[in-house]
Each structure stands twice: as C-alpha cells, then as structure tokens.
Backbone as JSON, one array per atom type, in Angstrom:
{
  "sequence": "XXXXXXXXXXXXXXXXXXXXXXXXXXXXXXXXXXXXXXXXXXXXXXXXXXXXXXXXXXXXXXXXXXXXXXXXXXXXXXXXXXXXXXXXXXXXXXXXXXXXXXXXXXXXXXXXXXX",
  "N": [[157.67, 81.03, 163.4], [155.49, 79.88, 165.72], [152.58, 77.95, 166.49], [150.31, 76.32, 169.29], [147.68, 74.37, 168.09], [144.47, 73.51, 169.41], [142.86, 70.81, 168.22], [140.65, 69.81, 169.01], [138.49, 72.35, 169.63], [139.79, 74.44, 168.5], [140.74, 76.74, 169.21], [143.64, 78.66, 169.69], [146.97, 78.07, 171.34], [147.31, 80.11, 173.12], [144.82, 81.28, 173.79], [143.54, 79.93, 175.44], [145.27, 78.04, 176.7], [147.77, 75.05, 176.85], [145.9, 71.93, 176.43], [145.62, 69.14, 176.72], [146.65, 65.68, 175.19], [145.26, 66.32, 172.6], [146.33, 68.45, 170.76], [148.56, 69.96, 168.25], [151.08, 70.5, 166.2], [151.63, 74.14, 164.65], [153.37, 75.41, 161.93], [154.77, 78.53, 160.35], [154.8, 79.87, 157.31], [157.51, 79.17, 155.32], [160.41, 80.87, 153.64], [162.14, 80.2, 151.19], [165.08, 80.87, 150.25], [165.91, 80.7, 146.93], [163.15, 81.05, 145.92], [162.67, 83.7, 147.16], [161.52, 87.02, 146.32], [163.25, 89.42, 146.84], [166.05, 89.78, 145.62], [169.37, 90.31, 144.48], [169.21, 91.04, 142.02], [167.23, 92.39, 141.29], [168.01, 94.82, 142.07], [167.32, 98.64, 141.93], [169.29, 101.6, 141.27], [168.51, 105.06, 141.81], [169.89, 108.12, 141.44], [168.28, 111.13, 143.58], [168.1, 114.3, 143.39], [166.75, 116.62, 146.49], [165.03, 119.11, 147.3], [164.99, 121.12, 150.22], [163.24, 123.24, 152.22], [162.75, 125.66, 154.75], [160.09, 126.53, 157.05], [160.44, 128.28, 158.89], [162.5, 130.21, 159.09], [162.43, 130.36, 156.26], [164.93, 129.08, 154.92], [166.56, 127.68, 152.24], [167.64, 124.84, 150.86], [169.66, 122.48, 148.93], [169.96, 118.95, 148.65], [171.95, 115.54, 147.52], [170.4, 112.6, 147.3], [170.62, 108.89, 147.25], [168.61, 106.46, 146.03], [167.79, 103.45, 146.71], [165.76, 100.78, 144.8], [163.98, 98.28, 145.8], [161.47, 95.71, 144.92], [158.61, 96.55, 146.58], [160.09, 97.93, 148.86], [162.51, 101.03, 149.86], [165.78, 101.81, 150.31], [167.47, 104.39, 151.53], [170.26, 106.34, 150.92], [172.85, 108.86, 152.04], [175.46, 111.18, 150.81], [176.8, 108.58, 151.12], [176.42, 106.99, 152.99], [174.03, 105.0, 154.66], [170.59, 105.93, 155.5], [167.47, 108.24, 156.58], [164.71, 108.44, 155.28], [164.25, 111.56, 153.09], [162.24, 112.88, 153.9], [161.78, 112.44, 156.71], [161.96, 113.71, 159.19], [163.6, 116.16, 159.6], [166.28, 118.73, 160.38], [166.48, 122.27, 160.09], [169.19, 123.9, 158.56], [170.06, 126.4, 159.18], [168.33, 127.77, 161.17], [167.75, 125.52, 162.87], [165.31, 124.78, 163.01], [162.32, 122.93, 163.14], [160.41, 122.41, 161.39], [160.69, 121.59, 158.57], [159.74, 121.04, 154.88], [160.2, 118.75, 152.52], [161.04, 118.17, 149.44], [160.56, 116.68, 145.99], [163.07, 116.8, 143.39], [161.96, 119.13, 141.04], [159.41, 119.91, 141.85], [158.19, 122.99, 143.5], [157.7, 125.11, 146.21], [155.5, 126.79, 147.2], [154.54, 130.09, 148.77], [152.09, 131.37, 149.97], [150.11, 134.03, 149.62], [148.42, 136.11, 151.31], [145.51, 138.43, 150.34]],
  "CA": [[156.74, 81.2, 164.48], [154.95, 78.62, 166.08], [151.24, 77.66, 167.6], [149.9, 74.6, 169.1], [145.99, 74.55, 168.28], [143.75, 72.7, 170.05], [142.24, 70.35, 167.15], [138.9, 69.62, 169.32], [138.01, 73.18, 169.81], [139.83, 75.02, 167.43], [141.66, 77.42, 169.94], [145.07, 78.45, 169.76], [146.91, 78.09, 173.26], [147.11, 82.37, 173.91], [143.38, 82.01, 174.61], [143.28, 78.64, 176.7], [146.59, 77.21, 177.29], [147.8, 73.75, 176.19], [144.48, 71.4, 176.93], [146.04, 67.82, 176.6], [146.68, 65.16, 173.93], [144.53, 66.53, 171.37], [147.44, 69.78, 169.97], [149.4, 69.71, 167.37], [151.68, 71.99, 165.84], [151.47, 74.54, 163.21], [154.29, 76.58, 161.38], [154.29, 79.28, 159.34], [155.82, 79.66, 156.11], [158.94, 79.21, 155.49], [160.92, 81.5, 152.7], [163.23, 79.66, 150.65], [166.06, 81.76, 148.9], [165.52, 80.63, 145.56], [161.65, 81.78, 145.66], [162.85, 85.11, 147.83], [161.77, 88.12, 145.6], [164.52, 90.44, 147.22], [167.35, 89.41, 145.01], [170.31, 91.49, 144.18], [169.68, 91.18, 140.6], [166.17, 93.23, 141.3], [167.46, 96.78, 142.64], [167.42, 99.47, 140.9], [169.62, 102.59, 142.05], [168.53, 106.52, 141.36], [170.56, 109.34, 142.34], [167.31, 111.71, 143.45], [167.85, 115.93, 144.23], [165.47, 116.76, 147.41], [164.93, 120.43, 147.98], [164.3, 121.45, 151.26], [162.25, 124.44, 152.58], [162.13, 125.96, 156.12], [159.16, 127.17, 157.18], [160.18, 129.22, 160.07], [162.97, 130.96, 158.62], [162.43, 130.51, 154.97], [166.27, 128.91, 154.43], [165.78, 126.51, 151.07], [169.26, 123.93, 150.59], [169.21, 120.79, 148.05], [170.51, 117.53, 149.22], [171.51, 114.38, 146.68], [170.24, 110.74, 147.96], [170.43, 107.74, 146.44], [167.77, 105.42, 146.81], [168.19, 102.02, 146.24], [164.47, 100.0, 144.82], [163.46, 96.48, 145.6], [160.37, 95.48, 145.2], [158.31, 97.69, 147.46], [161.72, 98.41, 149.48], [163.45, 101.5, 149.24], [166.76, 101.76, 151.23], [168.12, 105.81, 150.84], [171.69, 107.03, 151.53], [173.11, 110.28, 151.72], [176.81, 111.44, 151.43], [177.2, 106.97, 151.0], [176.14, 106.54, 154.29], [172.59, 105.06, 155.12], [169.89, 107.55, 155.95], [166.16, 107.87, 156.18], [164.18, 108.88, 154.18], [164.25, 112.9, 153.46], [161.07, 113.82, 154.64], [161.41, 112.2, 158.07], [162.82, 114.71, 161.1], [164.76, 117.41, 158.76], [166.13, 120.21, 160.98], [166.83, 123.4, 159.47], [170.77, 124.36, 158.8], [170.08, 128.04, 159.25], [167.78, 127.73, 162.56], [168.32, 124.63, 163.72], [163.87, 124.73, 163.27], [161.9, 121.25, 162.75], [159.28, 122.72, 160.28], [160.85, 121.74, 156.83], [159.18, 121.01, 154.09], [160.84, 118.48, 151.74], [160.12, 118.33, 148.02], [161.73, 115.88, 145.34], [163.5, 117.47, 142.47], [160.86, 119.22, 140.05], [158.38, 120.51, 142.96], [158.56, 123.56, 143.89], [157.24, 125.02, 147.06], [155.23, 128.46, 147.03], [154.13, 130.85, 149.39], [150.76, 131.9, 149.66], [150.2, 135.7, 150.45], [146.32, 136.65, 152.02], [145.08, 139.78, 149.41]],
  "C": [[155.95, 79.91, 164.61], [153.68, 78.33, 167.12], [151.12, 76.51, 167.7], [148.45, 75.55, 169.15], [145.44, 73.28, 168.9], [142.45, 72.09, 168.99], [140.46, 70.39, 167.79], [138.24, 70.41, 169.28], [138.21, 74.1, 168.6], [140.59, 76.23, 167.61], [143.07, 77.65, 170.32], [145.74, 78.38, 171.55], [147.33, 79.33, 174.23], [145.87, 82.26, 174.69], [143.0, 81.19, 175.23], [144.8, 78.28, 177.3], [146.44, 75.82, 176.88], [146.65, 72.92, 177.46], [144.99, 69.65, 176.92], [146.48, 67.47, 175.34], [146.5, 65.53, 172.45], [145.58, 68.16, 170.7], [148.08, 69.37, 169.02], [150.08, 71.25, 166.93], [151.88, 72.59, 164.45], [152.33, 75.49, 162.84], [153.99, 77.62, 160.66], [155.01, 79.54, 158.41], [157.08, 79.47, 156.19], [159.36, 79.93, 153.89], [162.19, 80.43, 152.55], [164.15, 80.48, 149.91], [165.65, 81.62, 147.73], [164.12, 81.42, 145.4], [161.9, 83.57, 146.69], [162.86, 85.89, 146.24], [162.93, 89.1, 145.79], [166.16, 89.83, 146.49], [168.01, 90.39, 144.92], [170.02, 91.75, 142.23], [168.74, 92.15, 140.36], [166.32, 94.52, 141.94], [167.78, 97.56, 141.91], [168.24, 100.51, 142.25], [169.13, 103.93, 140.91], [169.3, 107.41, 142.28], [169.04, 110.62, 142.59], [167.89, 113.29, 144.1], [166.98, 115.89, 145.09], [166.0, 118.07, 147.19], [164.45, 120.57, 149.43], [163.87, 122.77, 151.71], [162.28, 124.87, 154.13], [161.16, 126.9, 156.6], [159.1, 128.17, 158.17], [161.36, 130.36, 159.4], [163.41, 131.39, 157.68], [164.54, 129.86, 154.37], [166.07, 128.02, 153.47], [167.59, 126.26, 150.95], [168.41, 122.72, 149.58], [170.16, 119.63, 148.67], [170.67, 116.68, 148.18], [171.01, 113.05, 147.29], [170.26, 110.0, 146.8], [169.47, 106.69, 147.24], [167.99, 104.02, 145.8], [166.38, 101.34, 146.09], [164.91, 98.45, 144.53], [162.68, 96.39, 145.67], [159.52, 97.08, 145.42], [159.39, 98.6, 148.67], [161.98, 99.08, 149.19], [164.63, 101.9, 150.36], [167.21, 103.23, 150.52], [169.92, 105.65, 151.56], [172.0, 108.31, 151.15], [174.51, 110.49, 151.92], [177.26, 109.68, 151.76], [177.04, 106.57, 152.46], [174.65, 106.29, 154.55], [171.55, 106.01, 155.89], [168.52, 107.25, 156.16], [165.89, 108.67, 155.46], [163.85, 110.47, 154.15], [163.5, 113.31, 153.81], [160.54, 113.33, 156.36], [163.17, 113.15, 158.72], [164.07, 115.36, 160.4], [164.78, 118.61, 159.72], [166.98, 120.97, 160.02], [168.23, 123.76, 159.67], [170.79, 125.4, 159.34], [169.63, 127.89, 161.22], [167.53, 126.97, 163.58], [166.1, 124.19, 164.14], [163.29, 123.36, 162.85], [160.69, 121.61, 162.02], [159.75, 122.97, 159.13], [160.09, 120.87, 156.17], [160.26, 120.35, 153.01], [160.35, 117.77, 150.8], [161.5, 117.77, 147.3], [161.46, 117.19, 144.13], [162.63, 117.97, 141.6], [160.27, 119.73, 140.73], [158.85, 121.76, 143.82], [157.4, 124.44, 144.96], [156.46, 126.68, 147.12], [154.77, 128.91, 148.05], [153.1, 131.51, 149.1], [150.43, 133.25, 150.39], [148.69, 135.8, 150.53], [146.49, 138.58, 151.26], [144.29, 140.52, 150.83]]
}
C-alpha cells in the first residue's frame, strides 16, 4: 500500500489531494518469507468431535473436523474438504431449522425445565 504525505503539512493526499513538490512517498511494510511466522513447520493438526443440538426439534448428531493451528489461524475441514467453522450457520438434519447449538467434544448441552 502506498501514500504520498504532504511533508509541509503533514496530510496524507485522501484529505487534500497531491499539493505540489513538497510529497513524498511512504510504504508499508513489507513481509519477507524468511521472517513470515506462518510456516508449514508451525501447524499443528487436531481431529476435534463437535456435538450438535437443535433447538427447535431437539435432534443432537456429532460431526468430526479437523482443524489445522497456525499461529492465531485456524483453518477447519470436514469430511477433507474445507469448511467453516462449526458454530457458524448449522442447519438442522432432522428439520432443516437454523437454531443449533454447537458444543466441542466434552460439553454437554442441558435443558432447563421452569418448577
């Protein structure tokens, strides 16, 4: 990416426009491979269970993913095919409903009954 600033003022040229002579130009980083944290030698893979839950017609299925970690990065797949992540836009097998509830392996989901 790339600005010219306007050295006299101090204004990039979004909020004036180029002013004459006095600009110069300023880059912004540049990533070198070698210093790139995202290496291949840094991911980790887990195979993770999800449970899922439907809240409208109570249907509960498990799913496996694999998520892949880099860094702060996590890339999932499901069935070896790229995916998002299980708790975004799960519809229900049974009802075909968009109110599930998805819980990693270990968490389990309860129902609260009014005494």
């Amino acid at each position: 990416m790339t600005f010219l600033l306007d050295v006299s003022r101090g204004r990039t040229d979004a909020e004036e426009g180029p002013t004459g002579p006095e600009l110069r130009e300023i880059r912004g980083p540049r990533v070198h491979p070698q210093s790139s944290p995202l290496r291949a030698g840094g991911v980790q893979t887990a195979t993770e269970k999800w449970r899922f839950h439907c809240l409208r017609c109570l249907h509960v299925w498990e799913e496996l993913y694999e998520a892949r970690y880099c860094g702060d990065a996590v890339a999932w797949r499901l069935s070896g095919v790229a995916a998002q992540p299980p708790w975004v836009d799960r519809a229900c097998r049974g009802c075909d409903g968009l109110w599930v509830k998805a819980l990693p392996d270990g968490l389990v989901a309860r129902r609260v009954t009014a005494k």
